[in-house]
Amino acid sequence: MARGGGKGVNLKDKLDGNELDLSLCDLSEVPVRELAALPKATILDLSCNNLISLPSDFCSLLHLVKLDLSKNRLQQLPLDFGRLVNLQHLDLLNNRLVTLPVSFAQLKNLKWLDLKDNPLDPVLAKVVGDCLDEKQCKQAAVRVLQHMKVIQSEQDQERQRKLQAEREMEKKREAEQRAREAQERELRKREKAEEKERRRREYDAQRAAKQEMEKKTKKETVQTRKPTSSSRPPQPPRHKHSWSRSVLRVLLLVLLCILCTLAVCKLTELQHQALCISVNTLYEDVVAAVQNHKTLQNMLQQNSQQ
């Protein structure tokens, strides 16, 4: 059941063989779903209704061979109207059409077309011509199809040109992008090389300063260890006098011991001891021997005179 203009329409009641007559039903919209359920209705009459436009799913009615849309208020046809490839007869008399969709060129089986009493674009109106009899309407179908095919070809070529231009622009952008990336890589590479050279110079400078400091420190150490003629007189080798000094010290120590022993034996109560008696006797014998020696006497006399 389809509804339009407040009236119920039973499609099956309108079906006669393969012809479905929905004219004068005060329809404001096409019952596409119900029409799709009647694929044997290859002839459809929708004339004398209140149709302003056709729904996009109307183009799914591929079984249509003859279509009458005359005496409505159609301002345009769906963009994919060309999907109705089985359509052979199309009546669009007395509507408000100005142009036709480019897909109209795909109606390869269209043999009859009436576009009278439409405010067509002047170019399209000239192509359509008159449709006062069967022959003129057939010629109109042929001319319109050829015209729409030319328009379709031009649009396809324009799309191809735009697509080609977009591809070239995209290639240009990609080339520019690659050039920028290459330039950025080269810049980073140069900056990295400069940074590496700067660090190398800093390393060389630090190493040279360190070596210079080591040389200076080594030179100062050598100068500190090396004696100068003005600050320190040359010293004779110590090993030449070490033995004589040791002997002299031993002799002085022995002499000191002897003198201490003599002092103890002469001045203390130990002088009567056997050891001290022997020491005193030895001392007196040595003194007597020395006095008897002429040389020593002379030396002693000279010393006494002095």
XYZ file of C-alpha atoms in Angstrom:
306
model
C 0.000 0.000 0.000
C 1.441 3.395 -0.993
C 0.247 6.745 0.292
C 0.467 10.175 -1.369
C -1.682 13.242 -1.097
C -3.661 11.541 1.658
C -5.018 8.798 -0.607
C -4.266 5.071 -0.328
C -3.111 3.382 -3.526
C -3.179 -0.389 -3.988
C -0.531 -1.122 -6.643
C -1.861 -4.545 -7.461
C -5.215 -3.032 -8.371
C -3.413 -0.735 -10.800
C -1.375 -3.499 -12.445
C -2.532 -4.699 -15.850
C -0.203 -7.309 -17.271
C 3.208 -5.634 -17.323
C 1.766 -2.101 -17.156
C 1.294 -0.266 -13.887
C -0.797 2.889 -14.125
C -0.343 5.288 -11.194
C -1.382 8.404 -13.063
C -3.826 10.868 -11.494
C -3.230 9.404 -8.014
C -2.227 12.707 -6.431
C 1.173 11.221 -5.495
C 3.758 13.524 -3.926
C 6.365 10.763 -3.631
C 7.060 7.524 -5.460
C 6.387 4.225 -3.604
C 9.724 2.706 -4.602
C 9.607 -0.227 -2.181
C 6.216 -1.380 -3.441
C 7.324 -0.917 -7.071
C 10.432 -3.002 -6.473
C 8.154 -5.832 -5.307
C 6.540 -5.872 -8.771
C 9.419 -6.608 -11.141
C 7.054 -7.640 -13.927
C 5.705 -4.078 -14.139
C 8.085 -2.960 -16.854
C 5.771 -0.104 -17.958
C 5.151 2.536 -15.297
C 2.857 5.559 -15.674
C 3.358 8.262 -13.018
C 1.948 11.136 -15.045
C -0.339 13.824 -13.703
C 0.809 13.697 -10.074
C 2.495 16.123 -7.668
C 6.039 14.749 -7.872
C 8.710 17.369 -7.213
C 11.642 14.950 -7.142
C 12.448 11.263 -7.401
C 14.135 9.427 -4.497
C 17.660 8.141 -5.109
C 16.514 4.518 -4.704
C 14.121 5.011 -7.654
C 17.129 4.181 -9.881
C 17.127 0.661 -8.436
C 14.018 -0.152 -10.515
C 16.159 -1.672 -13.263
C 13.245 -3.639 -14.699
C 11.584 -0.478 -16.115
C 11.394 -0.324 -19.908
C 8.856 2.474 -20.355
C 8.445 5.379 -17.925
C 5.954 8.236 -18.078
C 6.680 11.154 -15.731
C 4.849 13.805 -17.722
C 2.826 16.585 -16.136
C 4.502 16.624 -12.742
C 6.643 19.271 -11.073
C 10.021 17.583 -11.344
C 12.884 20.067 -11.019
C 15.682 17.545 -11.462
C 16.371 13.852 -11.924
C 18.569 11.740 -9.612
C 22.287 11.935 -10.424
C 22.446 8.174 -11.026
C 19.380 8.125 -13.284
C 21.572 6.395 -15.866
C 21.361 3.166 -13.846
C 17.981 2.499 -15.543
C 19.873 0.892 -18.434
C 16.833 -1.058 -19.692
C 14.776 2.074 -20.209
C 13.660 2.537 -23.844
C 10.822 5.064 -23.633
C 10.919 8.155 -21.379
C 8.272 10.875 -21.233
C 9.191 14.022 -19.296
C 6.663 16.367 -20.871
C 5.588 19.461 -18.941
C 7.911 19.424 -15.907
C 10.369 21.996 -14.531
C 13.624 20.436 -15.711
C 16.498 22.714 -16.692
C 19.284 20.144 -17.148
C 19.748 16.409 -17.203
C 22.213 14.392 -15.087
C 25.419 13.378 -16.877
C 24.644 9.741 -16.134
C 21.793 10.132 -18.693
C 24.440 9.158 -21.267
C 24.396 5.599 -19.879
C 20.808 4.975 -21.082
C 22.151 3.083 -24.094
C 18.761 1.462 -24.867
C 16.779 4.708 -24.881
C 14.857 5.031 -28.174
C 12.165 7.623 -27.422
C 12.338 10.888 -25.419
C 9.936 13.802 -24.915
C 11.191 16.933 -23.099
C 8.659 19.461 -24.388
C 7.356 22.166 -22.085
C 10.405 22.214 -19.761
C 12.502 25.337 -19.054
C 15.564 23.627 -20.548
C 18.962 25.204 -20.781
C 19.196 26.839 -24.249
C 22.014 24.546 -25.350
C 20.137 21.440 -24.238
C 16.875 22.733 -25.753
C 18.603 23.193 -29.085
C 19.948 19.646 -28.946
C 16.553 18.175 -28.065
C 14.640 19.929 -30.850
C 10.980 19.241 -31.473
C 9.095 16.130 -30.426
C 5.858 16.496 -32.317
C 5.717 12.978 -33.720
C 7.261 9.552 -33.244
C 10.192 10.267 -35.538
C 11.150 13.533 -33.825
C 10.948 11.975 -30.384
C 13.237 9.143 -31.494
C 15.674 11.652 -32.967
C 15.529 13.626 -29.745
C 16.553 10.518 -27.805
C 19.511 9.939 -30.113
C 20.672 13.565 -30.038
C 20.337 13.883 -26.270
C 22.278 10.665 -25.682
C 25.075 11.850 -27.975
C 25.108 15.265 -26.314
C 25.242 13.797 -22.826
C 27.985 11.414 -23.896
C 30.032 14.392 -25.088
C 29.423 16.154 -21.797
C 30.318 12.972 -19.905
C 33.505 12.605 -21.947
C 34.431 16.232 -21.307
C 33.760 15.828 -17.618
C 35.775 12.623 -17.568
C 38.616 14.399 -19.351
C 38.332 17.305 -16.930
C 38.417 14.890 -14.012
C 41.427 13.201 -15.550
C 43.118 16.572 -15.991
C 42.335 17.502 -12.408
C 43.493 14.104 -11.235
C 46.672 14.443 -13.275
C 47.195 17.950 -11.950
C 46.643 16.711 -8.403
C 49.092 13.868 -8.990
C 51.665 16.266 -10.409
C 51.082 18.641 -7.526
C 51.434 15.741 -5.113
C 54.653 14.672 -6.832
C 55.879 18.250 -6.653
C 55.028 18.429 -2.955
C 56.749 15.087 -2.373
C 59.806 16.283 -4.309
C 59.858 19.505 -2.295
C 59.438 17.503 0.889
C 62.311 15.203 -0.098
C 64.426 18.246 -0.972
C 63.658 19.803 2.425
C 64.433 16.559 4.197
C 67.689 16.201 2.262
C 68.581 19.796 3.108
C 67.771 19.199 6.767
C 69.867 16.013 6.764
C 72.752 17.888 5.156
C 72.403 20.670 7.707
C 72.357 18.194 10.598
C 75.342 16.411 9.100
C 77.258 19.692 8.781
C 76.336 20.725 12.316
C 77.414 17.327 13.601
C 80.742 17.622 11.758
C 81.268 21.134 13.138
C 80.444 19.948 16.651
C 82.851 17.055 16.265
C 85.590 19.391 15.008
C 84.963 21.777 17.913
C 85.201 18.950 20.429
C 88.360 17.670 18.759
C 89.966 21.131 19.000
C 88.972 21.364 22.658
C 90.442 17.924 23.273
C 93.695 18.855 21.499
C 93.898 22.128 23.449
C 93.321 20.362 26.772
C 95.891 17.717 25.899
C 98.464 20.335 24.868
C 97.834 22.304 28.080
C 98.222 19.132 30.124
C 101.476 18.243 28.381
C 102.752 21.796 28.879
C 101.889 21.610 32.573
C 103.649 18.259 32.904
C 106.762 19.662 31.220
C 106.728 22.715 33.469
C 106.280 20.586 36.590
C 109.072 18.250 35.505
C 111.398 21.195 34.802
C 110.697 22.736 38.208
C 111.346 19.381 39.887
C 114.679 19.009 38.111
C 115.710 22.573 39.023
C 114.774 21.956 42.667
C 116.911 18.793 42.890
C 119.949 20.232 41.065
C 122.315 22.155 43.479
C 123.760 25.529 42.415
C 127.374 26.726 42.924
C 126.269 29.872 44.767
C 123.907 28.258 47.238
C 125.841 25.143 48.228
C 129.604 24.366 48.146
C 130.654 21.084 46.661
C 130.775 18.364 49.232
C 133.444 15.687 49.192
C 132.214 12.173 48.962
C 131.050 11.034 52.314
C 132.315 7.489 51.920
C 135.948 8.695 51.921
C 135.804 10.027 55.530
C 133.259 7.716 57.087
C 135.901 5.113 58.154
C 138.365 7.601 59.677
C 135.578 9.302 61.616
C 134.447 5.974 63.011
C 137.989 5.106 64.136
C 138.435 8.524 65.726
C 135.189 8.164 67.597
C 136.264 4.725 68.901
C 139.638 6.089 70.053
C 138.015 9.041 71.793
C 135.595 6.665 73.489
C 138.496 4.407 74.645
C 140.446 7.410 75.889
C 137.411 8.689 77.751
C 136.977 5.299 79.377
C 140.626 5.255 80.392
C 140.433 8.734 81.887
C 137.276 7.838 83.740
C 138.913 4.699 85.095
C 142.001 6.674 86.201
C 139.826 9.265 87.863
C 137.901 6.624 89.725
C 141.065 4.818 90.797
C 142.824 8.033 91.882
C 140.086 9.936 93.564
C 137.702 7.399 95.042
C 137.893 4.776 97.747
C 138.303 2.150 95.072
C 141.971 3.081 94.675
C 142.921 0.329 97.118
C 141.178 -2.314 95.126
C 143.267 -4.790 93.147
C 142.029 -3.516 89.775
C 142.652 0.121 90.626
C 146.099 -0.746 92.039
C 146.955 -2.379 88.702
C 145.595 0.605 86.783
C 147.526 3.111 88.923
C 150.720 1.070 88.589
C 150.271 0.923 84.809
C 149.629 4.657 84.698
C 152.784 5.457 86.712
C 154.854 3.138 84.506
C 153.567 4.849 81.371
C 154.267 8.309 82.766
C 157.796 7.242 83.798
C 158.465 5.804 80.375
C 157.308 8.933 78.720
C 159.471 11.104 80.936
C 162.504 9.001 80.143
C 161.979 9.400 76.419
C 163.994 12.431 75.278
C 161.825 13.333 72.357
C 158.778 13.348 74.438
C 160.545 15.331 77.104
C 161.439 17.997 74.626
C 157.868 18.132 73.376
C 156.611 18.365 76.895
C 159.098 21.112 77.707
C 158.080 23.105 74.674
C 154.480 22.721 75.558
C 155.214 23.791 79.112
C 157.098 26.855 77.916
C 154.305 27.866 75.651
